[in-house]
Amino acid sequence: SADNFHVRLGRTVSVLRADYPRLLEHAPDLSICSRDIEFHRADQESASIRGIEAYSRLFDALRLATLTTVAHSEVSCRLVVVSEAQIIRVRWHAQLYLRLPLPPLLGANAAPLYVDGVSIYELDDRARVRVHRLEYVQRTHEFESLPTSLPARWDHAPQLSADLPHTSCGRE
């Protein structure tokens, strides 16, 4: 029923809000995902990863890369729910401070690496994530050069759900 969907949708949103700030350090709660989840990179039309096990390994690899190259990180995000379309859009921002010896190789006062992106989560009828689409990613060492507006697809959304407006997670 629609009520059950909205209850499950609320849980999915809560899990994403809790997971994003810790994503580079802790395993995400994959109980909100369908077993046959697909992950699509921004530069590919077809799925680059299929299935919950492969999707889990993607986050294992991300945490390993962070552990070996990043001394400190901060991740924040904003979520927009389009319940009629069964979509959750997440604009996320990561600030990464590289471990030694990488900063000296990049200059004595190496700036942190900023990564800004948009992830689209398509949901099934039980509000489980069936597709995670990495729609947009930009990397820079200059905080000021990050875009203030996102690609047209971020702004072009059906009427936002009144019961689940945009929410934030992590630091903004």
Tab-separated table of N, CA and C in Angstrom:
chain	number	residue	atom	x	y	z
A	1	SER	N	0.834	-1.187	0.000
A	1	SER	CA	0.000	0.000	0.000
A	1	SER	C	0.875	1.245	0.000
A	2	ALA	N	0.252	2.385	-0.310
A	2	ALA	CA	0.980	3.654	-0.371
A	2	ALA	C	1.536	4.035	0.996
A	3	ASP	N	0.787	3.726	2.066
A	3	ASP	CA	1.275	4.052	3.411
A	3	ASP	C	2.533	3.268	3.749
A	4	ASN	N	2.539	1.963	3.415
A	4	ASN	CA	3.732	1.149	3.658
A	4	ASN	C	4.922	1.659	2.856
A	5	PHE	N	4.665	2.064	1.608
A	5	PHE	CA	5.749	2.600	0.780
A	5	PHE	C	6.354	3.828	1.450
A	6	HIS	N	5.515	4.740	1.931
A	6	HIS	CA	6.023	5.963	2.538
A	6	HIS	C	6.763	5.694	3.851
A	7	VAL	N	6.339	4.707	4.602
A	7	VAL	CA	7.067	4.332	5.819
A	7	VAL	C	8.440	3.795	5.442
A	8	ARG	N	8.480	2.912	4.461
A	8	ARG	CA	9.765	2.353	4.005
A	8	ARG	C	10.636	3.437	3.369
A	9	LEU	N	10.013	4.341	2.634
A	9	LEU	CA	10.744	5.457	2.034
A	9	LEU	C	11.392	6.304	3.128
A	10	GLY	N	10.665	6.564	4.195
A	10	GLY	CA	11.222	7.313	5.320
A	10	GLY	C	12.437	6.623	5.908
A	11	ARG	N	12.386	5.298	6.018
A	11	ARG	CA	13.535	4.547	6.530
A	11	ARG	C	14.715	4.636	5.565
A	12	THR	N	14.457	4.504	4.261
A	12	THR	CA	15.517	4.598	3.262
A	12	THR	C	16.193	5.965	3.336
A	13	VAL	N	15.411	7.022	3.444
A	13	VAL	CA	15.960	8.369	3.569
A	13	VAL	C	16.787	8.487	4.847
A	14	SER	N	16.283	7.971	5.949
A	14	SER	CA	17.011	8.029	7.226
A	14	SER	C	18.347	7.307	7.142
A	15	VAL	N	18.353	6.149	6.505
A	15	VAL	CA	19.603	5.380	6.368
A	15	VAL	C	20.601	6.151	5.509
A	16	LEU	N	20.161	6.706	4.383
A	16	LEU	CA	21.071	7.480	3.528
A	16	LEU	C	21.620	8.693	4.277
A	17	ARG	N	20.760	9.395	5.008
A	17	ARG	CA	21.216	10.561	5.782
A	17	ARG	C	22.244	10.167	6.826
A	18	ALA	N	22.076	9.015	7.449
A	18	ALA	CA	23.030	8.550	8.460
A	18	ALA	C	24.310	8.017	7.822
A	19	ASP	N	24.208	7.360	6.674
A	19	ASP	CA	25.366	6.722	6.037
A	19	ASP	C	26.306	7.695	5.337
A	20	TYR	N	25.783	8.707	4.660
A	20	TYR	CA	26.642	9.568	3.850
A	20	TYR	C	27.801	10.199	4.622
A	21	PRO	N	27.583	10.809	5.786
A	21	PRO	CA	28.718	11.427	6.487
A	21	PRO	C	29.801	10.423	6.898
A	22	ARG	N	29.453	9.151	7.024
A	22	ARG	CA	30.389	8.111	7.467
A	22	ARG	C	30.834	7.196	6.331
A	23	LEU	N	30.449	7.502	5.119
A	23	LEU	CA	30.620	6.599	3.981
A	23	LEU	C	32.064	6.203	3.704
A	24	LEU	N	32.999	7.101	3.966
A	24	LEU	CA	34.399	6.801	3.681
A	24	LEU	C	35.074	6.009	4.791
A	25	GLU	N	34.379	5.834	5.917
A	25	GLU	CA	34.973	5.161	7.074
A	25	GLU	C	34.221	3.916	7.528
A	26	HIS	N	32.937	3.815	7.221
A	26	HIS	CA	32.111	2.702	7.693
A	26	HIS	C	31.298	2.108	6.554
A	27	ALA	N	31.012	0.838	6.657
A	27	ALA	CA	30.180	0.168	5.654
A	27	ALA	C	28.764	0.738	5.706
A	28	PRO	N	28.178	1.010	4.548
A	28	PRO	CA	26.799	1.508	4.540
A	28	PRO	C	25.813	0.387	4.877
A	29	ASP	N	24.633	0.782	5.306
A	29	ASP	CA	23.552	-0.158	5.602
A	29	ASP	C	22.893	-0.543	4.280
A	30	LEU	N	23.210	-1.725	3.782
A	30	LEU	CA	22.693	-2.158	2.485
A	30	LEU	C	21.337	-2.854	2.589
A	31	SER	N	20.750	-2.861	3.773
A	31	SER	CA	19.424	-3.462	3.917
A	31	SER	C	18.359	-2.671	3.167
A	32	ILE	N	18.680	-1.447	2.755
A	32	ILE	CA	17.731	-0.633	1.986
A	32	ILE	C	17.826	-0.908	0.488
A	33	CYS	N	18.709	-1.817	0.097
A	33	CYS	CA	18.939	-2.119	-1.324
A	33	CYS	C	18.305	-3.436	-1.724
A	34	SER	N	17.886	-3.502	-2.980
A	34	SER	CA	17.392	-4.777	-3.497
A	34	SER	C	18.605	-5.675	-3.781
A	35	ARG	N	18.401	-6.978	-3.796
A	35	ARG	CA	19.504	-7.934	-4.024
A	35	ARG	C	20.131	-7.760	-5.410
A	36	ASP	N	19.332	-7.295	-6.373
A	36	ASP	CA	19.828	-7.156	-7.742
A	36	ASP	C	20.126	-5.687	-8.095
A	37	ILE	N	20.564	-4.919	-7.120
A	37	ILE	CA	20.876	-3.501	-7.319
A	37	ILE	C	21.877	-3.327	-8.461
A	38	GLU	N	21.725	-2.220	-9.190
A	38	GLU	CA	22.650	-1.864	-10.261
A	38	GLU	C	23.298	-0.534	-9.912
A	39	PHE	N	24.598	-0.417	-10.211
A	39	PHE	CA	25.319	0.835	-10.040
A	39	PHE	C	25.765	1.308	-11.411
A	40	HIS	N	25.454	2.565	-11.742
A	40	HIS	CA	25.813	3.162	-13.023
A	40	HIS	C	26.738	4.345	-12.768
A	41	ARG	N	27.897	4.344	-13.408
A	41	ARG	CA	28.822	5.480	-13.318
A	41	ARG	C	28.327	6.609	-14.205
A	42	ALA	N	28.772	7.822	-13.897
A	42	ALA	CA	28.352	8.999	-14.657
A	42	ALA	C	28.736	8.917	-16.124
A	43	ASP	N	29.826	8.233	-16.435
A	43	ASP	CA	30.320	8.182	-17.803
A	43	ASP	C	29.886	6.931	-18.564
A	44	GLN	N	28.955	6.159	-18.006
A	44	GLN	CA	28.493	4.936	-18.668
A	44	GLN	C	26.977	4.842	-18.634
A	45	GLU	N	26.397	4.418	-19.728
A	45	GLU	CA	24.950	4.217	-19.788
A	45	GLU	C	24.536	2.915	-19.107
A	46	SER	N	25.300	1.860	-19.355
A	46	SER	CA	24.931	0.557	-18.797
A	46	SER	C	25.511	0.399	-17.392
A	47	ALA	N	24.952	-0.531	-16.648
A	47	ALA	CA	25.393	-0.775	-15.278
A	47	ALA	C	26.832	-1.276	-15.272
A	48	SER	N	27.641	-0.709	-14.393
A	48	SER	CA	29.020	-1.181	-14.258
A	48	SER	C	29.130	-2.207	-13.143
A	49	ILE	N	28.135	-2.232	-12.260
A	49	ILE	CA	28.100	-3.211	-11.159
A	49	ILE	C	26.672	-3.715	-11.022
A	50	ARG	N	26.529	-5.012	-10.840
A	50	ARG	CA	25.205	-5.616	-10.640
A	50	ARG	C	25.254	-6.563	-9.456
A	51	GLY	N	24.246	-6.483	-8.601
A	51	GLY	CA	24.130	-7.395	-7.465
A	51	GLY	C	24.661	-6.793	-6.175
A	52	ILE	N	24.052	-7.207	-5.072
A	52	ILE	CA	24.368	-6.642	-3.764
A	52	ILE	C	25.798	-6.951	-3.325
A	53	GLU	N	26.327	-8.128	-3.684
A	53	GLU	CA	27.692	-8.476	-3.277
A	53	GLU	C	28.704	-7.566	-3.967
A	54	ALA	N	28.557	-7.358	-5.269
A	54	ALA	CA	29.466	-6.480	-6.007
A	54	ALA	C	29.328	-5.037	-5.524
A	55	TYR	N	28.105	-4.611	-5.229
A	55	TYR	CA	27.855	-3.255	-4.732
A	55	TYR	C	28.534	-3.064	-3.367
A	56	SER	N	28.475	-4.073	-2.528
A	56	SER	CA	29.141	-4.025	-1.227
A	56	SER	C	30.658	-3.913	-1.398
A	57	ARG	N	31.213	-4.670	-2.342
A	57	ARG	CA	32.663	-4.611	-2.603
A	57	ARG	C	33.093	-3.235	-3.112
A	58	LEU	N	32.222	-2.540	-3.826
A	58	LEU	CA	32.513	-1.178	-4.274
A	58	LEU	C	32.810	-0.288	-3.068
A	59	PHE	N	31.995	-0.385	-2.031
A	59	PHE	CA	32.201	0.434	-0.835
A	59	PHE	C	33.399	-0.043	-0.024
A	60	ASP	N	33.673	-1.358	-0.055
A	60	ASP	CA	34.896	-1.867	0.589
A	60	ASP	C	36.122	-1.238	-0.066
A	61	ALA	N	36.134	-1.182	-1.390
A	61	ALA	CA	37.262	-0.613	-2.130
A	61	ALA	C	37.382	0.892	-1.857
A	62	LEU	N	36.270	1.574	-1.768
A	62	LEU	CA	36.274	3.006	-1.465
A	62	LEU	C	36.877	3.267	-0.080
A	63	ARG	N	36.480	2.468	0.900
A	63	ARG	CA	37.028	2.619	2.256
A	63	ARG	C	38.517	2.282	2.294
A	64	LEU	N	38.944	1.256	1.567
A	64	LEU	CA	40.363	0.903	1.522
A	64	LEU	C	41.181	2.035	0.894
A	65	ALA	N	40.697	2.587	-0.198
A	65	ALA	CA	41.395	3.713	-0.843
A	65	ALA	C	41.473	4.902	0.105
A	66	THR	N	40.406	5.165	0.834
A	66	THR	CA	40.403	6.268	1.794
A	66	THR	C	41.390	6.000	2.922
A	67	LEU	N	41.384	4.795	3.450
A	67	LEU	CA	42.271	4.431	4.552
A	67	LEU	C	43.739	4.602	4.176
A	68	THR	N	44.086	4.276	2.947
A	68	THR	CA	45.490	4.312	2.541
A	68	THR	C	45.962	5.673	2.030
A	69	THR	N	45.045	6.557	1.608
A	69	THR	CA	45.479	7.817	1.000
A	69	THR	C	44.955	9.077	1.683
A	70	VAL	N	43.970	8.963	2.562
A	70	VAL	CA	43.335	10.147	3.139
A	70	VAL	C	43.554	10.185	4.647
A	71	ALA	N	44.084	11.325	5.139
A	71	ALA	CA	44.314	11.500	6.574
A	71	ALA	C	43.032	11.922	7.288
A	72	HIS	N	42.232	12.747	6.638
A	72	HIS	CA	40.992	13.247	7.236
A	72	HIS	C	40.002	13.551	6.112
A	73	SER	N	38.743	13.299	6.380
A	73	SER	CA	37.725	13.594	5.381
A	73	SER	C	36.462	14.106	6.054
A	74	GLU	N	35.709	14.888	5.304
A	74	GLU	CA	34.394	15.347	5.731
A	74	GLU	C	33.444	15.170	4.561
A	75	VAL	N	32.285	14.571	4.822
A	75	VAL	CA	31.286	14.358	3.778
A	75	VAL	C	29.971	14.946	4.250
A	76	SER	N	29.332	15.717	3.395
A	76	SER	CA	28.016	16.250	3.684
A	76	SER	C	27.121	16.012	2.470
A	77	CYS	N	25.818	16.133	2.689
A	77	CYS	CA	24.913	15.920	1.560
A	77	CYS	C	23.576	16.601	1.790
A	78	ARG	N	22.829	16.717	0.704
A	78	ARG	CA	21.438	17.180	0.733
A	78	ARG	C	20.618	16.173	-0.058
A	79	LEU	N	19.499	15.784	0.489
A	79	LEU	CA	18.633	14.815	-0.164
A	79	LEU	C	17.349	15.490	-0.609
A	80	VAL	N	16.884	15.112	-1.791
A	80	VAL	CA	15.579	15.541	-2.285
A	80	VAL	C	14.823	14.275	-2.664
A	81	VAL	N	13.615	14.146	-2.136
A	81	VAL	CA	12.790	12.969	-2.403
A	81	VAL	C	11.703	13.330	-3.394
A	82	VAL	N	11.607	12.541	-4.447
A	82	VAL	CA	10.525	12.679	-5.418
A	82	VAL	C	9.740	11.374	-5.332
A	83	SER	N	8.820	11.308	-4.353
A	83	SER	CA	8.174	10.028	-4.057
A	83	SER	C	7.294	9.539	-5.204
A	84	GLU	N	6.681	10.458	-5.959
A	84	GLU	CA	5.837	10.040	-7.076
A	84	GLU	C	6.642	9.300	-8.136
A	85	ALA	N	7.899	9.704	-8.319
A	85	ALA	CA	8.768	9.079	-9.311
A	85	ALA	C	9.630	7.979	-8.680
A	86	GLN	N	9.491	7.771	-7.378
A	86	GLN	CA	10.271	6.772	-6.637
A	86	GLN	C	11.770	6.998	-6.802
A	87	ILE	N	12.174	8.251	-6.571
A	87	ILE	CA	13.573	8.656	-6.730
A	87	ILE	C	14.023	9.454	-5.517
A	88	ILE	N	15.253	9.225	-5.115
A	88	ILE	CA	15.914	10.072	-4.122
A	88	ILE	C	17.152	10.632	-4.808
A	89	ARG	N	17.280	11.943	-4.810
A	89	ARG	CA	18.448	12.618	-5.387
A	89	ARG	C	19.306	13.115	-4.239
A	90	VAL	N	20.596	12.823	-4.309
A	90	VAL	CA	21.515	13.230	-3.260
A	90	VAL	C	22.648	14.048	-3.874
A	91	ARG	N	22.768	15.290	-3.425
A	91	ARG	CA	23.938	16.090	-3.778
A	91	ARG	C	24.906	15.944	-2.618
A	92	TRP	N	26.107	15.456	-2.903
A	92	TRP	CA	27.077	15.213	-1.838
A	92	TRP	C	28.365	15.969	-2.107
A	93	HIS	N	29.072	16.226	-1.020
A	93	HIS	CA	30.320	16.974	-1.090
A	93	HIS	C	31.314	16.332	-0.131
A	94	ALA	N	32.494	16.022	-0.628
A	94	ALA	CA	33.555	15.450	0.214
A	94	ALA	C	34.767	16.371	0.186
A	95	GLN	N	35.354	16.576	1.355
A	95	GLN	CA	36.586	17.344	1.500
A	95	GLN	C	37.626	16.365	2.024
A	96	LEU	N	38.686	16.118	1.235
A	96	LEU	CA	39.672	15.089	1.555
A	96	LEU	C	41.045	15.710	1.786
A	97	TYR	N	41.663	15.367	2.915
A	97	TYR	CA	43.025	15.801	3.210
A	97	TYR	C	43.925	14.588	3.038
A	98	LEU	N	44.851	14.673	2.098
A	98	LEU	CA	45.693	13.536	1.743
A	98	LEU	C	46.743	13.247	2.811
A	99	ARG	N	47.106	11.955	2.934
A	99	ARG	CA	48.154	11.510	3.853
A	99	ARG	C	49.530	11.880	3.319
A	100	LEU	N	50.484	11.973	4.227
A	100	LEU	CA	51.891	12.103	3.821
A	100	LEU	C	52.299	10.793	3.187
A	101	PRO	N	53.119	10.739	2.205
A	101	PRO	CA	53.921	11.803	1.603
A	101	PRO	C	53.229	12.519	0.454
A	102	LEU	N	51.956	12.289	0.230
A	102	LEU	CA	51.304	12.903	-0.929
A	102	LEU	C	51.290	14.432	-0.893
A	103	PRO	N	50.974	15.104	0.242
A	103	PRO	CA	50.974	16.571	0.206
A	103	PRO	C	52.301	17.185	-0.227
A	104	PRO	N	53.476	16.721	0.265
A	104	PRO	CA	54.721	17.326	-0.223
A	104	PRO	C	54.919	17.150	-1.729
A	105	LEU	N	54.443	16.076	-2.269
A	105	LEU	CA	54.563	15.877	-3.710
A	105	LEU	C	53.699	16.871	-4.483
A	106	LEU	N	52.626	17.320	-3.839
A	106	LEU	CA	51.697	18.246	-4.490
A	106	LEU	C	51.998	19.700	-4.150
A	107	GLY	N	52.988	19.934	-3.284
A	107	GLY	CA	53.329	21.293	-2.853
A	107	GLY	C	53.265	21.371	-1.348
A	108	ALA	N	54.051	22.270	-0.767
A	108	ALA	CA	54.152	22.361	0.688
A	108	ALA	C	52.807	22.641	1.344
A	109	ASN	N	52.012	23.465	0.721
A	109	ASN	CA	50.710	23.806	1.292
A	109	ASN	C	49.594	23.228	0.430
A	110	ALA	N	49.673	21.944	0.195
A	110	ALA	CA	48.688	21.294	-0.671
A	110	ALA	C	47.282	21.509	-0.123
A	111	ALA	N	46.403	21.944	-0.991
A	111	ALA	CA	45.012	22.177	-0.603
A	111	ALA	C	44.291	20.844	-0.517
A	112	PRO	N	43.238	20.792	0.274
A	112	PRO	CA	42.451	19.555	0.292
A	112	PRO	C	41.826	19.322	-1.081
A	113	LEU	N	41.474	18.096	-1.326
A	113	LEU	CA	40.785	17.738	-2.553
A	113	LEU	C	39.291	17.809	-2.274
A	114	TYR	N	38.566	18.533	-3.106
A	114	TYR	CA	37.114	18.644	-2.978
A	114	TYR	C	36.483	17.794	-4.072
A	115	VAL	N	35.514	16.992	-3.692
A	115	VAL	CA	34.787	16.177	-4.660
A	115	VAL	C	33.305	16.469	-4.454
A	116	ASP	N	32.643	16.916	-5.499
A	116	ASP	CA	31.238	17.294	-5.449
A	116	ASP	C	30.492	16.404	-6.424
A	117	GLY	N	29.341	15.882	-6.034
A	117	GLY	CA	28.634	14.995	-6.942
A	117	GLY	C	27.149	14.887	-6.671
A	118	VAL	N	26.484	14.194	-7.579
A	118	VAL	CA	25.054	13.910	-7.461
A	118	VAL	C	24.846	12.424	-7.690
A	119	SER	N	24.162	11.785	-6.752
A	119	SER	CA	23.757	10.392	-6.899
A	119	SER	C	22.244	10.337	-6.975
A	120	ILE	N	21.751	9.529	-7.888
A	120	ILE	CA	20.308	9.309	-8.041
A	120	ILE	C	20.022	7.885	-7.596
A	121	TYR	N	19.067	7.735	-6.701
A	121	TYR	CA	18.653	6.414	-6.233
A	121	TYR	C	17.243	6.153	-6.746
A	122	GLU	N	17.107	5.140	-7.598
A	122	GLU	CA	15.793	4.733	-8.101
A	122	GLU	C	15.297	3.607	-7.210
A	123	LEU	N	14.060	3.705	-6.773
A	123	LEU	CA	13.503	2.762	-5.803
A	123	LEU	C	12.524	1.798	-6.459
A	124	ASP	N	12.381	0.624	-5.842
A	124	ASP	CA	11.359	-0.320	-6.292
A	124	ASP	C	10.064	-0.040	-5.525
A	125	ASP	N	9.066	-0.886	-5.698
A	125	ASP	CA	7.760	-0.666	-5.064
A	125	ASP	C	7.785	-0.828	-3.547
A	126	ARG	N	8.874	-1.367	-3.010
A	126	ARG	CA	9.011	-1.516	-1.546
A	126	ARG	C	9.978	-0.480	-0.984
A	127	ALA	N	10.301	0.538	-1.785
A	127	ALA	CA	11.199	1.640	-1.406
A	127	ALA	C	12.622	1.164	-1.144
A	128	ARG	N	13.008	0.071	-1.802
A	128	ARG	CA	14.403	-0.378	-1.748
A	128	ARG	C	15.122	0.184	-2.970
A	129	VAL	N	16.415	0.483	-2.802
A	129	VAL	CA	17.207	1.018	-3.903
A	129	VAL	C	17.440	-0.100	-4.918
A	130	ARG	N	16.986	0.118	-6.150
A	130	ARG	CA	17.200	-0.860	-7.213
A	130	ARG	C	18.279	-0.387	-8.193
A	131	VAL	N	18.465	0.951	-8.294
A	131	VAL	CA	19.507	1.531	-9.133
A	131	VAL	C	20.137	2.701	-8.390
A	132	HIS	N	21.469	2.714	-8.345
A	132	HIS	CA	22.239	3.862	-7.842
A	132	HIS	C	22.988	4.401	-9.044
A	133	ARG	N	22.634	5.615	-9.438
A	133	ARG	CA	23.224	6.230	-10.626
A	133	ARG	C	24.084	7.413	-10.181
A	134	LEU	N	25.383	7.313	-10.412
A	134	LEU	CA	26.293	8.421	-10.144
A	134	LEU	C	26.182	9.345	-11.338
A	135	GLU	N	25.439	10.437	-11.179
A	135	GLU	CA	25.080	11.272	-12.318
A	135	GLU	C	26.107	12.352	-12.629
A	136	TYR	N	26.801	12.814	-11.615
A	136	TYR	CA	27.685	13.972	-11.794
A	136	TYR	C	28.791	13.904	-10.758
A	137	VAL	N	30.039	14.159	-11.169
A	137	VAL	CA	31.174	14.220	-10.248
A	137	VAL	C	32.143	15.282	-10.740
A	138	GLN	N	32.603	16.115	-9.816
A	138	GLN	CA	33.642	17.093	-10.141
A	138	GLN	C	34.667	17.085	-9.022
A	139	ARG	N	35.948	17.059	-9.404
A	139	ARG	CA	37.047	17.103	-8.440
A	139	ARG	C	37.820	18.391	-8.645
A	140	THR	N	38.236	19.012	-7.526
A	140	THR	CA	39.024	20.240	-7.627
A	140	THR	C	39.796	20.449	-6.330
A	141	HIS	N	40.839	21.260	-6.398
A	141	HIS	CA	41.569	21.666	-5.199
A	141	HIS	C	41.128	23.055	-4.749
A	142	GLU	N	40.221	23.663	-5.487
A	142	GLU	CA	39.752	25.011	-5.178
A	142	GLU	C	38.298	24.957	-4.758
A	143	PHE	N	38.017	25.259	-3.487
A	143	PHE	CA	36.647	25.224	-2.994
A	143	PHE	C	35.774	26.215	-3.763
A	144	GLU	N	36.310	27.392	-4.069
A	144	GLU	CA	35.529	28.425	-4.740
A	144	GLU	C	35.132	28.024	-6.148
A	145	SER	N	35.853	27.076	-6.757
A	145	SER	CA	35.551	26.728	-8.147
A	145	SER	C	34.443	25.691	-8.272
A	146	LEU	N	33.949	25.188	-7.133
A	146	LEU	CA	32.847	24.239	-7.216
A	146	LEU	C	31.599	24.946	-7.730
A	147	PRO	N	30.798	24.265	-8.523
A	147	PRO	CA	29.619	24.905	-9.096
A	147	PRO	C	28.593	25.246	-8.026
A	148	THR	N	27.957	26.406	-8.172
A	148	THR	CA	26.883	26.768	-7.254
A	148	THR	C	25.563	26.184	-7.732
A	149	SER	N	25.492	25.867	-9.005
A	149	SER	CA	24.293	25.215	-9.516
A	149	SER	C	24.691	23.861	-10.084
A	150	LEU	N	23.757	22.970	-10.065
A	150	LEU	CA	24.008	21.617	-10.538
A	150	LEU	C	23.499	21.460	-11.955
A	151	PRO	N	23.833	20.333	-12.579
A	151	PRO	CA	23.334	20.084	-13.935
A	151	PRO	C	21.808	20.180	-13.984
A	152	ALA	N	21.306	20.429	-15.157
A	152	ALA	CA	19.876	20.646	-15.336
A	152	ALA	C	19.035	19.524	-14.741
A	153	ARG	N	19.515	18.293	-14.798
A	153	ARG	CA	18.722	17.178	-14.290
A	153	ARG	C	18.480	17.277	-12.793
A	154	TRP	N	19.379	17.952	-12.039
A	154	TRP	CA	19.155	18.113	-10.595
A	154	TRP	C	17.975	19.047	-10.369
A	155	ASP	N	17.933	20.153	-11.112
A	155	ASP	CA	16.895	21.153	-10.915
A	155	ASP	C	15.560	20.727	-11.524
A	156	HIS	N	15.608	19.858	-12.527
A	156	HIS	CA	14.392	19.437	-13.213
A	156	HIS	C	13.827	18.203	-12.506
A	157	ALA	N	12.920	18.443	-11.580
A	157	ALA	CA	12.317	17.345	-10.826
A	157	ALA	C	10.827	17.597	-10.716
A	158	PRO	N	10.038	16.535	-10.718
A	158	PRO	CA	8.608	16.709	-10.497
A	158	PRO	C	8.368	17.342	-9.129
A	159	GLN	N	7.146	17.690	-8.873
A	159	GLN	CA	6.785	18.292	-7.589
A	159	GLN	C	7.356	17.464	-6.441
A	160	LEU	N	8.064	18.117	-5.546
A	160	LEU	CA	8.655	17.408	-4.418
A	160	LEU	C	7.565	16.945	-3.476
A	161	SER	N	7.805	15.819	-2.860
A	161	SER	CA	6.847	15.255	-1.932
A	161	SER	C	6.662	16.168	-0.730
A	162	ALA	N	5.426	16.461	-0.372
A	162	ALA	CA	5.157	17.325	0.771
A	162	ALA	C	5.515	16.637	2.080
A	163	ASP	N	5.423	15.309	2.126
A	163	ASP	CA	5.685	14.602	3.377
A	163	ASP	C	7.169	14.348	3.619
A	164	LEU	N	8.001	14.419	2.586
A	164	LEU	CA	9.440	14.209	2.751
A	164	LEU	C	10.195	15.257	1.930
A	165	PRO	N	10.300	16.494	2.447
A	165	PRO	CA	11.026	17.522	1.700
A	165	PRO	C	12.508	17.255	1.721
A	166	HIS	N	13.298	18.153	1.102
A	166	HIS	CA	14.745	17.956	1.099
A	166	HIS	C	15.265	17.989	2.537
A	167	THR	N	16.267	17.179	2.783
A	167	THR	CA	16.867	17.130	4.097
A	167	THR	C	18.376	17.128	3.927
A	168	SER	N	19.071	17.440	4.987
A	168	SER	CA	20.527	17.484	4.953
A	168	SER	C	21.098	16.396	5.816
A	169	CYS	N	22.341	16.042	5.524
A	169	CYS	CA	23.054	15.100	6.361
A	169	CYS	C	24.500	15.561	6.458
A	170	GLY	N	25.128	15.281	7.532
A	170	GLY	CA	26.509	15.704	7.715
A	170	GLY	C	26.598	17.205	7.864
A	171	ARG	N	27.782	17.733	7.634
A	171	ARG	CA	28.016	19.176	7.744
A	171	ARG	C	27.663	19.850	6.446
A	172	GLU	N	27.123	21.038	6.512
A	172	GLU	CA	26.802	21.836	5.312
A	172	GLU	C	27.613	23.099	5.315
